[in-house]
Protein backbone atom coordinates (compact mmCIF):
# COMPACT_ATOMS: atom_id res chain seq x y z
CA MET A 1 -35.42 -8.70 19.74
CA LYS A 2 -31.94 -8.29 18.29
CA THR A 3 -30.74 -5.58 15.94
CA LEU A 4 -28.04 -6.54 13.45
CA ILE A 5 -25.70 -3.63 12.78
CA CYS A 6 -23.72 -4.05 9.57
CA GLY A 7 -20.97 -1.48 9.19
CA SER A 8 -17.46 -0.36 9.96
CA MET A 9 -15.27 -0.76 13.02
CA ALA A 10 -12.44 1.75 13.10
CA TYR A 11 -9.83 3.55 15.13
CA ASP A 12 -9.90 7.35 14.98
CA THR A 13 -6.49 8.94 15.56
CA ILE A 14 -7.05 12.65 16.21
CA MET A 15 -4.20 15.16 16.23
CA VAL A 16 -4.26 18.89 16.96
CA PHE A 17 -2.01 21.33 15.11
CA LYS A 18 -1.58 24.36 17.38
CA ASP A 19 -1.69 26.84 14.52
CA GLN A 20 -3.61 27.52 11.30
CA PHE A 21 -3.14 25.44 8.16
CA LYS A 22 -3.54 28.54 6.00
CA LYS A 23 -0.30 29.99 7.37
CA HIS A 24 1.69 27.02 6.13
CA ILE A 25 0.08 26.17 2.80
CA LEU A 26 1.00 28.45 -0.09
CA PRO A 27 -1.97 28.64 -2.49
CA ASP A 28 0.24 29.18 -5.54
CA GLN A 29 2.41 26.17 -4.68
CA ILE A 30 -0.17 23.46 -4.05
CA HIS A 31 0.97 21.63 -7.20
CA ILE A 32 4.19 20.80 -5.33
CA LEU A 33 2.68 20.56 -1.85
CA ASN A 34 5.05 19.16 0.75
CA VAL A 35 4.17 20.12 4.31
CA ALA A 36 4.54 18.64 7.78
CA PHE A 37 2.60 19.66 10.87
CA LEU A 38 3.91 19.22 14.40
CA VAL A 39 1.08 17.71 16.48
CA PRO A 40 2.08 17.47 20.15
CA GLU A 41 -1.52 16.59 21.12
CA MET A 42 -2.89 13.25 19.94
CA ARG A 43 -5.54 10.81 21.06
CA ARG A 44 -6.96 7.55 19.76
CA GLU A 45 -10.68 6.87 19.90
CA TYR A 46 -12.74 3.76 19.24
CA GLY A 47 -15.10 4.38 16.37
CA GLY A 48 -16.62 3.13 13.14
CA CYS A 49 -20.33 3.36 12.39
CA ALA A 50 -21.17 -0.14 13.64
CA GLY A 51 -19.19 0.29 16.85
CA ASN A 52 -20.71 3.68 17.61
CA ILE A 53 -24.29 2.63 16.85
CA ALA A 54 -23.96 -0.53 18.95
CA TYR A 55 -22.51 1.43 21.88
CA ASN A 56 -25.44 3.86 21.88
CA LEU A 57 -28.08 1.21 21.32
CA GLN A 58 -26.80 -0.72 24.33
CA LEU A 59 -27.07 2.45 26.45
CA LEU A 60 -30.75 2.50 25.53
CA GLY A 61 -31.24 -1.10 26.60
CA GLY A 62 -31.30 -2.55 23.09
CA HIS A 63 -29.70 -5.78 21.95
CA PRO A 64 -27.20 -4.94 19.21
CA LEU A 65 -25.25 -7.49 17.20
CA ILE A 66 -22.24 -6.09 15.33
CA MET A 67 -21.40 -7.52 11.90
CA ALA A 68 -18.07 -6.22 10.66
CA THR A 69 -14.62 -7.16 9.39
CA VAL A 70 -11.47 -6.15 11.28
CA GLY A 71 -7.70 -6.50 11.05
CA ASP A 72 -4.76 -7.89 12.99
CA ASP A 73 -4.64 -4.77 15.21
CA PHE A 74 -8.15 -5.25 16.60
CA ALA A 75 -7.17 -6.72 20.00
CA PRO A 76 -7.54 -3.48 22.05
CA TYR A 77 -10.97 -2.85 20.51
CA ALA A 78 -11.98 -6.47 21.13
CA GLN A 79 -11.05 -6.08 24.79
CA ARG A 80 -13.14 -2.91 24.98
CA LEU A 81 -16.17 -4.71 23.51
CA SER A 82 -15.71 -7.51 26.04
CA ASN A 83 -15.62 -4.98 28.87
CA LEU A 84 -18.81 -3.40 27.54
CA GLY A 85 -20.55 -6.75 27.18
CA LEU A 86 -21.02 -6.34 23.42
CA ALA A 87 -21.08 -9.63 21.50
CA GLN A 88 -18.37 -10.25 18.90
CA ASP A 89 -19.82 -13.38 17.26
CA HIS A 90 -20.17 -11.69 13.86
CA ILE A 91 -16.96 -9.67 13.87
CA ARG A 92 -14.61 -11.40 11.43
CA LEU A 93 -10.84 -11.08 11.58
CA VAL A 94 -9.23 -10.76 8.14
CA PRO A 95 -5.54 -11.73 8.54
CA GLY A 96 -2.98 -9.47 6.91
CA THR A 97 -5.17 -6.35 7.12
CA PHE A 98 -5.59 -3.37 9.42
CA THR A 99 -8.85 -2.42 11.08
CA GLY A 100 -10.31 0.71 9.43
CA GLN A 101 -8.32 3.79 10.42
CA ALA A 102 -9.08 7.51 10.27
CA PHE A 103 -6.20 9.94 10.78
CA ILE A 104 -7.59 13.41 11.50
CA THR A 105 -5.50 16.55 11.94
CA THR A 106 -7.35 19.62 13.18
CA ASP A 107 -6.03 23.19 13.34
CA LEU A 108 -7.04 26.05 15.63
CA ASP A 109 -9.77 27.12 13.19
CA ASP A 110 -11.32 23.63 13.37
CA ASN A 111 -10.29 22.89 9.79
CA GLN A 112 -9.53 19.23 9.26
CA ILE A 113 -7.26 17.15 7.06
CA THR A 114 -8.35 13.51 7.14
CA ALA A 115 -6.90 10.35 5.66
CA PHE A 116 -8.99 7.16 5.87
CA HIS A 117 -7.68 3.64 5.35
CA PRO A 118 -10.56 1.15 4.95
CA GLY A 119 -8.42 -1.92 5.55
CA ALA A 120 -10.52 -4.95 6.46
CA MET A 121 -13.73 -3.13 5.54
CA GLY A 122 -13.04 -4.10 1.93
CA HIS A 123 -13.76 -7.71 2.93
CA SER A 124 -17.13 -7.06 4.58
CA HIS A 125 -18.84 -9.28 1.98
CA LEU A 126 -17.27 -12.29 3.77
CA ASN A 127 -19.96 -11.86 6.43
CA SER A 128 -23.51 -13.03 5.82
CA VAL A 129 -26.74 -11.89 7.44
CA SER A 130 -27.85 -15.54 7.42
CA LEU A 131 -25.32 -16.31 10.18
CA ALA A 132 -27.11 -14.06 12.70
CA HIS A 133 -30.13 -15.47 14.52
CA ASP A 134 -33.19 -13.95 16.21
CA VAL A 135 -32.72 -10.70 14.29
CA THR A 136 -35.87 -8.60 13.87
CA LEU A 137 -34.30 -5.37 12.58
CA GLY A 138 -31.09 -4.38 10.84
CA ILE A 139 -29.09 -1.48 9.49
CA VAL A 140 -26.70 -1.29 6.56
CA SER A 141 -24.34 1.55 7.41
CA PRO A 142 -21.10 2.63 5.66
CA ASP A 143 -18.84 -0.37 4.99
CA GLY A 144 -17.19 -2.07 2.04
CA ARG A 145 -19.13 -1.58 -1.20
CA GLU A 146 -19.73 -5.28 -1.94
CA GLY A 147 -20.68 -5.93 1.65
CA MET A 148 -23.29 -3.17 1.72
CA ILE A 149 -24.91 -4.46 -1.47
CA GLN A 150 -24.85 -8.06 -0.24
CA HIS A 151 -26.19 -7.36 3.24
CA ALA A 152 -29.06 -5.24 1.92
CA LEU A 153 -30.04 -8.06 -0.43
CA GLU A 154 -29.82 -10.64 2.35
CA PHE A 155 -32.02 -8.59 4.67
CA ALA A 156 -34.59 -8.16 1.89
CA GLU A 157 -34.57 -11.87 0.96
CA ARG A 158 -35.22 -12.79 4.59
CA ASP A 159 -37.97 -10.19 5.03
CA ILE A 160 -36.03 -8.53 7.84
CA PRO A 161 -36.79 -4.78 7.88
CA PHE A 162 -33.65 -2.67 7.77
CA VAL A 163 -32.41 0.89 7.66
CA PHE A 164 -30.27 1.90 4.69
CA ASP A 165 -27.71 4.44 5.91
CA PRO A 166 -25.36 5.19 2.99
CA GLY A 167 -23.47 8.01 4.72
CA GLN A 168 -19.99 8.67 3.40
CA GLY A 169 -20.26 5.49 1.35
CA MET A 170 -22.76 7.05 -1.07
CA PRO A 171 -20.18 8.02 -3.74
CA MET A 172 -19.35 4.33 -4.21
CA PHE A 173 -22.73 3.66 -5.82
CA SER A 174 -24.37 4.63 -9.08
CA GLY A 175 -27.83 6.16 -9.12
CA ALA A 176 -29.38 2.85 -10.21
CA GLU A 177 -27.62 0.98 -7.41
CA LEU A 178 -28.75 3.50 -4.81
CA LEU A 179 -32.33 3.27 -6.02
CA ARG A 180 -32.20 -0.52 -5.76
CA LEU A 181 -30.82 -0.30 -2.21
CA VAL A 182 -33.57 2.17 -1.27
CA GLU A 183 -36.26 -0.14 -2.65
CA GLN A 184 -34.88 -3.11 -0.70
CA ALA A 185 -34.86 -1.12 2.55
CA SER A 186 -37.73 -0.37 4.90
CA TYR A 187 -36.19 2.90 6.09
CA VAL A 188 -33.58 5.33 4.73
CA THR A 189 -31.63 7.85 6.78
CA VAL A 190 -29.32 10.57 5.45
CA ASN A 191 -28.12 14.01 6.47
CA ASP A 192 -29.16 17.10 4.51
CA TYR A 193 -26.10 17.04 2.23
CA GLU A 194 -26.51 13.33 1.55
CA ALA A 195 -30.20 13.91 0.81
CA LYS A 196 -29.24 16.31 -1.98
CA MET A 197 -26.66 13.87 -3.31
CA LEU A 198 -29.19 11.02 -3.21
CA GLN A 199 -31.65 13.08 -5.24
CA ASP A 200 -28.97 14.09 -7.76
CA LYS A 201 -27.70 10.55 -8.25
CA THR A 202 -31.09 8.82 -8.47
CA GLY A 203 -32.98 11.58 -10.27
CA LYS A 204 -35.77 11.21 -7.70
CA THR A 205 -37.26 13.82 -5.39
CA LEU A 206 -37.38 13.32 -1.63
CA LYS A 207 -41.09 12.59 -1.91
CA GLN A 208 -40.49 9.95 -4.56
CA ILE A 209 -37.81 8.35 -2.40
CA ALA A 210 -40.04 8.52 0.68
CA ASP A 211 -42.85 6.80 -1.24
CA ARG A 212 -40.60 3.76 -1.69
CA VAL A 213 -39.97 3.17 2.03
CA LYS A 214 -41.81 3.21 5.35
CA ALA A 215 -39.86 6.30 6.39
CA LEU A 216 -37.19 8.63 5.04
CA ILE A 217 -35.26 10.41 7.79
CA VAL A 218 -33.20 13.52 7.01
CA THR A 219 -31.03 14.93 9.80
CA LEU A 220 -30.30 18.66 9.84
CA GLY A 221 -27.67 19.00 12.56
CA ALA A 222 -28.55 21.70 15.08
CA ASP A 223 -31.81 22.33 13.20
CA GLY A 224 -33.19 18.91 14.11
CA SER A 225 -34.49 16.42 11.58
CA LEU A 226 -37.37 15.69 9.24
CA ILE A 227 -39.13 12.35 9.06
CA HIS A 228 -41.17 11.60 5.95
CA ALA A 229 -43.57 8.76 6.75
CA ASP A 230 -47.19 7.77 6.19
CA GLY A 231 -47.61 10.60 3.72
CA LYS A 232 -46.72 13.14 6.40
CA GLU A 233 -43.67 15.16 7.38
CA PHE A 234 -42.70 15.19 11.05
CA THR A 235 -40.46 18.02 12.24
CA ILE A 236 -38.20 16.90 15.06
CA PRO A 237 -36.38 19.50 17.18
CA THR A 238 -32.89 19.05 18.60
CA PRO A 239 -32.50 19.67 22.34
CA LYS A 240 -29.91 22.33 23.10
CA PRO A 241 -26.72 20.50 24.14
CA ALA A 242 -25.15 21.27 27.50
CA ALA A 243 -21.82 21.68 25.68
CA ILE A 244 -20.54 21.46 22.13
CA VAL A 245 -17.30 19.48 22.30
CA ASP A 246 -17.06 17.07 19.35
CA PRO A 247 -19.60 16.21 16.63
CA THR A 248 -17.86 12.90 15.83
CA GLY A 249 -20.41 10.08 16.10
CA CYS A 250 -23.49 12.27 16.59
CA GLY A 251 -25.13 10.78 13.50
CA ASP A 252 -24.47 7.27 14.79
CA ALA A 253 -25.99 8.14 18.17
CA TYR A 254 -29.06 9.47 16.35
CA ARG A 255 -29.35 6.22 14.39
CA ALA A 256 -29.23 4.18 17.57
CA GLY A 257 -32.22 6.12 18.90
CA LEU A 258 -33.97 5.58 15.60
CA LEU A 259 -33.39 1.82 15.73
CA HIS A 260 -34.57 1.65 19.33
CA GLY A 261 -37.80 3.47 18.59
CA ILE A 262 -38.52 1.26 15.58
CA GLN A 263 -37.89 -1.89 17.64
CA LYS A 264 -40.24 -0.59 20.33
CA GLY A 265 -42.96 0.19 17.79
CA TRP A 266 -43.13 3.84 18.83
CA ASP A 267 -44.69 6.56 16.70
CA TRP A 268 -42.38 8.71 14.59
CA GLU A 269 -42.45 11.77 16.82
CA MET A 270 -41.35 9.81 19.88
CA THR A 271 -38.77 7.86 17.88
CA GLY A 272 -37.37 11.00 16.29
CA ARG A 273 -37.17 12.86 19.59
CA LEU A 274 -35.24 10.04 21.24
CA ALA A 275 -32.87 9.90 18.27
CA SER A 276 -32.38 13.66 18.41
CA LEU A 277 -31.72 13.54 22.14
CA MET A 278 -29.04 10.88 21.66
CA GLY A 279 -27.24 13.00 19.07
CA SER A 280 -27.44 16.09 21.30
CA LEU A 281 -26.01 14.24 24.30
CA LYS A 282 -23.14 12.77 22.30
CA ILE A 283 -21.86 16.14 21.13
CA GLY A 284 -20.95 17.00 24.73
CA SER A 285 -18.03 14.53 24.85
CA ARG A 286 -15.01 13.67 22.74
CA GLY A 287 -15.07 10.63 20.49
CA GLY A 288 -18.02 8.48 19.54
CA GLN A 289 -18.16 6.23 22.59
CA ASN A 290 -17.21 8.17 25.72
CA HIS A 291 -20.61 9.51 26.86
CA LYS A 292 -22.22 7.47 29.62
CA TYR A 293 -25.86 7.50 30.74
CA THR A 294 -28.14 5.05 32.50
CA ARG A 295 -31.54 4.31 30.99
CA MET A 296 -33.18 6.16 33.88
CA GLU A 297 -31.03 9.22 33.21
CA LEU A 298 -31.92 9.08 29.50
CA ALA A 299 -35.63 8.81 30.29
CA ASP A 300 -35.37 11.76 32.69
CA LEU A 301 -33.56 13.85 30.07
CA TYR A 302 -36.23 12.99 27.51
CA ARG A 303 -38.96 14.18 29.89
CA GLU A 304 -36.97 17.33 30.70
CA HIS A 305 -36.56 18.30 27.03
CA PHE A 306 -39.86 17.12 25.56
CA GLY A 307 -42.29 17.19 28.48
CA SER A 308 -43.44 13.58 28.17
CA ARG A 309 -42.39 10.21 29.56
CA ILE A 310 -40.86 7.23 27.81
CA THR A 311 -40.03 3.75 29.06
CA LEU A 312 -36.72 2.50 27.71
């Protein structure tokens, strides 16, 4: 059973400014802002929603297929995917473009200034769900606007259940478009802020949205998550992380657990707990793809935190 992951592939360039932004930005002069920050510490991480979700799903023993568009600079990422054994059949190179890039500068107060260049993501509609075979589940995660609309429609037309994960792409859509995407999906997952935005844009309550899908999942960070399904609300706790290092990619790790539980046909409590565990484990390492666990280790950690066994 293969899971088709439609979404972004990106490089995250993270820089640390060894001071506080507020000391160097004059509030009364922001109309002529011109500042430069010396960043002696810099690292580059492999990221993007599709890349992060696929990485985590493979840790769980799933069979992810990545569908994404990338640029001329993708070679190092392609080599990484080869080393990890992740298929690249549905990753399309768009000549003359860059792979998606996030440039993040953080100060000592953990404030961030981020610039994001979508690059090849704007061509995601060049990929088609019809080109992927033996797919029994999918996810439409943040990507190019046209691509997200197209891939959701293609999943629906082929009766392939999929998760709609609008994420930071939500502002690209009108309320009517979001409602149509929700109705095409089998599952919807958002964080608490996105849940409020989804309600505001569609004019629907969470219950009304949940009634349109098999499950509506709302993540709450350290407070766990809520799963609205089968007319019930399941409260899912978050295991206390061993360390809090970097929240980048925690949501993607959670979604991988969600996809794995759905593919396995688990109940919502077990599925949600696995998803929550994946997010909690990810926060203990930098970047979205640097945590490493065997399936046995993950199963042991699940039993340790939740007192029951799972077979991954």
